Coordinates of C-alpha atoms in Angstrom, one line a residue:
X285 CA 24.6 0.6 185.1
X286 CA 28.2 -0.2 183.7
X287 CA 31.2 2.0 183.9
X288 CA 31.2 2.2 180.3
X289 CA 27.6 3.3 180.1
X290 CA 28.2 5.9 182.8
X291 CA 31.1 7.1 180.5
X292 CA 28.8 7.1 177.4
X293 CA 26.6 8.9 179.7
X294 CA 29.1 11.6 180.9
X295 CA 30.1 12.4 177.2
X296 CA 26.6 12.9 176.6
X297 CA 26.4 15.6 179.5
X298 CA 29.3 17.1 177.9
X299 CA 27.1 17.4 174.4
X300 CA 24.7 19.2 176.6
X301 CA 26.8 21.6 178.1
X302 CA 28.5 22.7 174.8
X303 CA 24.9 23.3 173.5
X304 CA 23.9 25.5 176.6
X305 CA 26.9 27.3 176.5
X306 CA 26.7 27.8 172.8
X307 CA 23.0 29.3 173.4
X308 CA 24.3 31.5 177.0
X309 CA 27.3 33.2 174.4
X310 CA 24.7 34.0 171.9
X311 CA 22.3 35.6 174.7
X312 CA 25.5 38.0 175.2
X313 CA 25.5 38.8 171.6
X314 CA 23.8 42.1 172.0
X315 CA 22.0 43.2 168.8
X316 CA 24.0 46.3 166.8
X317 CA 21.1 48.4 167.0
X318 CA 20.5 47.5 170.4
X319 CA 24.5 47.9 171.4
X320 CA 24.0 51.9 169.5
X321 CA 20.9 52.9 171.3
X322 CA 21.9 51.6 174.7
X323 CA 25.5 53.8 174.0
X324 CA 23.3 56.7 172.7
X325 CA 21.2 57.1 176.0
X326 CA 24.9 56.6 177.8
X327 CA 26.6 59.3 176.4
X328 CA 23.4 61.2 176.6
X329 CA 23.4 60.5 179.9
X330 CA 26.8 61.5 180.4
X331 CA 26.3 64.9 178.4
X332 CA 23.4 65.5 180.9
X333 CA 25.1 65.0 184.2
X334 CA 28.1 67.5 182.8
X335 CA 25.8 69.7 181.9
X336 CA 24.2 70.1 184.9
X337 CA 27.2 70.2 187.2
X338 CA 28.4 73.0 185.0
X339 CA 25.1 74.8 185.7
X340 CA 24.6 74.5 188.7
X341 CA 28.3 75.8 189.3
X342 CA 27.2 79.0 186.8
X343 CA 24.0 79.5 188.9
X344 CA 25.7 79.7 192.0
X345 CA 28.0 82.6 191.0
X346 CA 25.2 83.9 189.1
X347 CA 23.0 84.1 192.5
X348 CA 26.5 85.2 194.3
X349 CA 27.2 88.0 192.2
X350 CA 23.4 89.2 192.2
X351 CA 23.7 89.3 196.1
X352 CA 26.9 91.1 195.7
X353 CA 25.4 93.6 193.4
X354 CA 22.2 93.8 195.4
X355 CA 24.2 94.6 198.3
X356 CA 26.4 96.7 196.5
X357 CA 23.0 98.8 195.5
X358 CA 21.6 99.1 198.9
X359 CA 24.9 101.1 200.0
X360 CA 24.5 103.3 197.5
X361 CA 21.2 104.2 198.4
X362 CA 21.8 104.4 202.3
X363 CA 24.7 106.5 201.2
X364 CA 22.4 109.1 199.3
X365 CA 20.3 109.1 202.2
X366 CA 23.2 109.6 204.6
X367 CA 24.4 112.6 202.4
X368 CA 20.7 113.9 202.4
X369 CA 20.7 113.9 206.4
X370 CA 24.3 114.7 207.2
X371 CA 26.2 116.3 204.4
X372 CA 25.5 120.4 205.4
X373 CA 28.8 121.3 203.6
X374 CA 30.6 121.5 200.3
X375 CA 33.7 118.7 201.8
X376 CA 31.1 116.6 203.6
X377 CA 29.1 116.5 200.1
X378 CA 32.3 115.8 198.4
X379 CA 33.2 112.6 200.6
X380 CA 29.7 111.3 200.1
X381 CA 29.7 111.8 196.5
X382 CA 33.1 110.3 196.3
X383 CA 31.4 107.4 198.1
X384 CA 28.8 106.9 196.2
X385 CA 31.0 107.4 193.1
X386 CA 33.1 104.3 194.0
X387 CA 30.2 102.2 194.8
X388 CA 28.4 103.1 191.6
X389 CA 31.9 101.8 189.7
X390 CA 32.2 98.9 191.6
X391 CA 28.4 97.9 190.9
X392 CA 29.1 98.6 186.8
X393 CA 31.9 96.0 187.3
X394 CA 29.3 93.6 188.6
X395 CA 26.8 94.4 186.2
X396 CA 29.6 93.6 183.5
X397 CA 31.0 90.3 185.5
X398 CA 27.4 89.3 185.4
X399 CA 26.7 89.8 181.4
X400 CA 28.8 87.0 180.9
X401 CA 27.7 84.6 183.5
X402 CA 24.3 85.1 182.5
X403 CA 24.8 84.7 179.0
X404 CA 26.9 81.2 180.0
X405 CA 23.8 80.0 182.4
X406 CA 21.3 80.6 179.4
X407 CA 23.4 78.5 177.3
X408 CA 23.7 75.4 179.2
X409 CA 19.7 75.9 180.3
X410 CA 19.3 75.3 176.8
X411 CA 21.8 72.7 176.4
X412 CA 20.4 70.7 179.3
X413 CA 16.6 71.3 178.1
X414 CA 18.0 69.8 174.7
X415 CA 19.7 66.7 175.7
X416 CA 16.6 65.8 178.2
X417 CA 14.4 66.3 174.9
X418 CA 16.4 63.9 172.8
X419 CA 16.6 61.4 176.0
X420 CA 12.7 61.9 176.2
X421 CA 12.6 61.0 171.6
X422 CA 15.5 57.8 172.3
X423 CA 13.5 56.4 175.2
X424 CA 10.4 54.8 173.0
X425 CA 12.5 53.0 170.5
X426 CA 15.1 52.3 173.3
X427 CA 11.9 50.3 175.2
X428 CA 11.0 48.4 171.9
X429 CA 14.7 47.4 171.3
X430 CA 14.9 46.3 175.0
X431 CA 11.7 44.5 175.0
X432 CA 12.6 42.5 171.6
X433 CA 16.2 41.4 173.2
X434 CA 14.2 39.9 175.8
X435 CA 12.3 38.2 173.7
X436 CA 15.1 37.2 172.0
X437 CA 17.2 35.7 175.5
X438 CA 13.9 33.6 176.3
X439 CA 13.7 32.5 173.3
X440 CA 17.3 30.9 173.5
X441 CA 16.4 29.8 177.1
X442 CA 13.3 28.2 175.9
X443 CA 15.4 26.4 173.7
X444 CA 18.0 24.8 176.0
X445 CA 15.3 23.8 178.6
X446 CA 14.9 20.3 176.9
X447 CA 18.9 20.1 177.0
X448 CA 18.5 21.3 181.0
X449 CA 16.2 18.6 181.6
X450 CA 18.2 15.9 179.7
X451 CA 21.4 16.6 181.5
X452 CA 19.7 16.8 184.8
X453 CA 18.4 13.2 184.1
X454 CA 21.8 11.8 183.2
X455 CA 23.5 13.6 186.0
X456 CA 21.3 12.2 188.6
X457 CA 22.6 8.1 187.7
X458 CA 26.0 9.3 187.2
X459 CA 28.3 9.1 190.5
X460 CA 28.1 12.8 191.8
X461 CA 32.3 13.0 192.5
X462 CA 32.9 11.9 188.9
X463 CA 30.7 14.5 187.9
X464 CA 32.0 17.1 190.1
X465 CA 35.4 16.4 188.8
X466 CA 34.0 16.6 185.1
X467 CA 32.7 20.1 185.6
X468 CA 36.0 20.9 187.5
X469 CA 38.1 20.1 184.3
X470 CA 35.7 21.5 182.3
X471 CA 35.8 24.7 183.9
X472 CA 39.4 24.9 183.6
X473 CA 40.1 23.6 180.2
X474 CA 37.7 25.4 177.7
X475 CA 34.7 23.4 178.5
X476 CA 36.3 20.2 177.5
X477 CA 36.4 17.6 180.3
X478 CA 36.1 14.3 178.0
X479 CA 37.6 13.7 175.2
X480 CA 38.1 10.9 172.4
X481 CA 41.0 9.0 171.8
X482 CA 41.8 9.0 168.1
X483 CA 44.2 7.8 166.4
X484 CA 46.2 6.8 169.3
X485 CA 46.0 10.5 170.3
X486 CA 44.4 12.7 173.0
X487 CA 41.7 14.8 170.8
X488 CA 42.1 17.4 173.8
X489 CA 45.5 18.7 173.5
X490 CA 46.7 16.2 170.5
X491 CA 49.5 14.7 172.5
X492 CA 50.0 10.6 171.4
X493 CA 48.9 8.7 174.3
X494 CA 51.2 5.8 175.8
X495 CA 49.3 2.5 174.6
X496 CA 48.8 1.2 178.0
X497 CA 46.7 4.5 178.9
X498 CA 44.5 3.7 175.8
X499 CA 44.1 0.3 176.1
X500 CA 42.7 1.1 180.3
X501 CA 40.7 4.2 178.7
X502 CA 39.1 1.8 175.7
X503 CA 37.9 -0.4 178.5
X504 CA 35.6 2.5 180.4
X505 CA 35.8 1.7 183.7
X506 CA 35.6 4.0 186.7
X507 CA 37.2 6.2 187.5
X508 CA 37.8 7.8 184.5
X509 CA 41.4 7.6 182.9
X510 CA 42.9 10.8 182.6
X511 CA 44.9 12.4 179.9
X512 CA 48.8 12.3 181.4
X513 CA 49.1 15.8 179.3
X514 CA 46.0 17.7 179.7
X515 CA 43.7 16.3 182.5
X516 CA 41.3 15.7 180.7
X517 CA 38.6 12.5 180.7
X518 CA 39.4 9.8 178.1
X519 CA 36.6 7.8 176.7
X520 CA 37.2 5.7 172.9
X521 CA 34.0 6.0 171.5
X522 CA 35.1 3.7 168.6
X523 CA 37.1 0.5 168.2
X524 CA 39.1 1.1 165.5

């Protein structure tokens, strides 16, 4: 094969390549409705996982404070036992009473501490049974949308698999370091790696191209002539 056909070649690879990457961007182009529901279960998600942190925290002093009380209870009543068995006089039944007096206060303080807390718990119960109900109603549409985006990216890979099989076929009778450095440059300069020379200019970065470097890049030999401005391959793809 000729250096100038290899060249013709290598632009053609390039053709390819701006196809497949124009079908991989569109495969990111996420569907609106897709983009909402997918944010929806998110913050859904999020509201959830708050939720039930803040929960769990209430519970805990909830369960805490029921201890408390519990324990709180049990002294009274060992203390009006106590006072039963051991309290024969009027000052022994006064320091019992007093006792029990102070306990009784201190478990009206929990029973009002508690009120609070429990009213708090049964709020978020609710809250979290809420948002697991509208994750549960989101999920089914959610599916569909997922399932028609997929149809939708191997749609777009169906259609670049010709393109794949094309470029793989040029690649293979093109000299593997000239194509290496192709997709180097390409990589680095915005999926360009060859460009025309028009008008006595570099259609890669504009700049007017000294006449010796266009009359070596209108000939298409190997290795490729590069840009002196921009790196990039230069093939003349017309004679004019």
């Amino acid at each position: 094969m000729s250096d100038t056909g290899s060249l013709q070649r290598l632009h053609r690879v390039q053709q390819l390549d701006l196809n497949l990457d124009q079908l991989r961007a569109e495969e990111g182009n996420i569907p609106d409705a897709l983009r909402e529901a997918r944010a929806q279960q998110s913050q859904l998600n999020n509201d959830l996982e708050d939720t039930e942190i803040m929960l769990e925290d209430v519970a805990r002093r909830v369960r805490q404070q029921e201890q408390d009380l519990a324990g709180t209870r049990e002294q009274i009543e060992r203390a009006r036992e106590e006072q039963e068995k051991n309290a024969f006089d009027a000052r022994a039944q006064s320091q019992y009473g007093s006792r029990i007096q102070m306990l009784g206060e201190r478990a009206d303080e929990m029973e009002e501490d508690l009120a609070p807390l429990r009213e708090r718990q049964r709020e978020l119960t609710e809250r979290a049974a809420s948002l697991r109900e509208q994750h549960r109603a989101l999920r089914p549409g959610l599916n569909d949308l997922e399932t028609q985006d997929e149809t939708r990216i191997q749609g777009l890979r169906d259609q670049g698999e010709a393109d794949r099989q094309e470029r793989a076929g040029l690649v293979a009778d093109l000299d593997p370091r000239t194509v290496r450095e192709y997709d180097m440059i390409r990589k680095a300069k915005k999926g360009l790696g060859v460009v025309e020379i028009k008008g006595g200019r570099c259609t890669g970065c504009n700049v007017v191209l000294p006449v010796n470097v266009q009359q070596r890049a209108a000939l298409g030999k190997l290795p490729p002539v590069k840009c002196p401005s921009c790196g990039r391959f230069l093939i003349r793809l017309d004679l004019t």
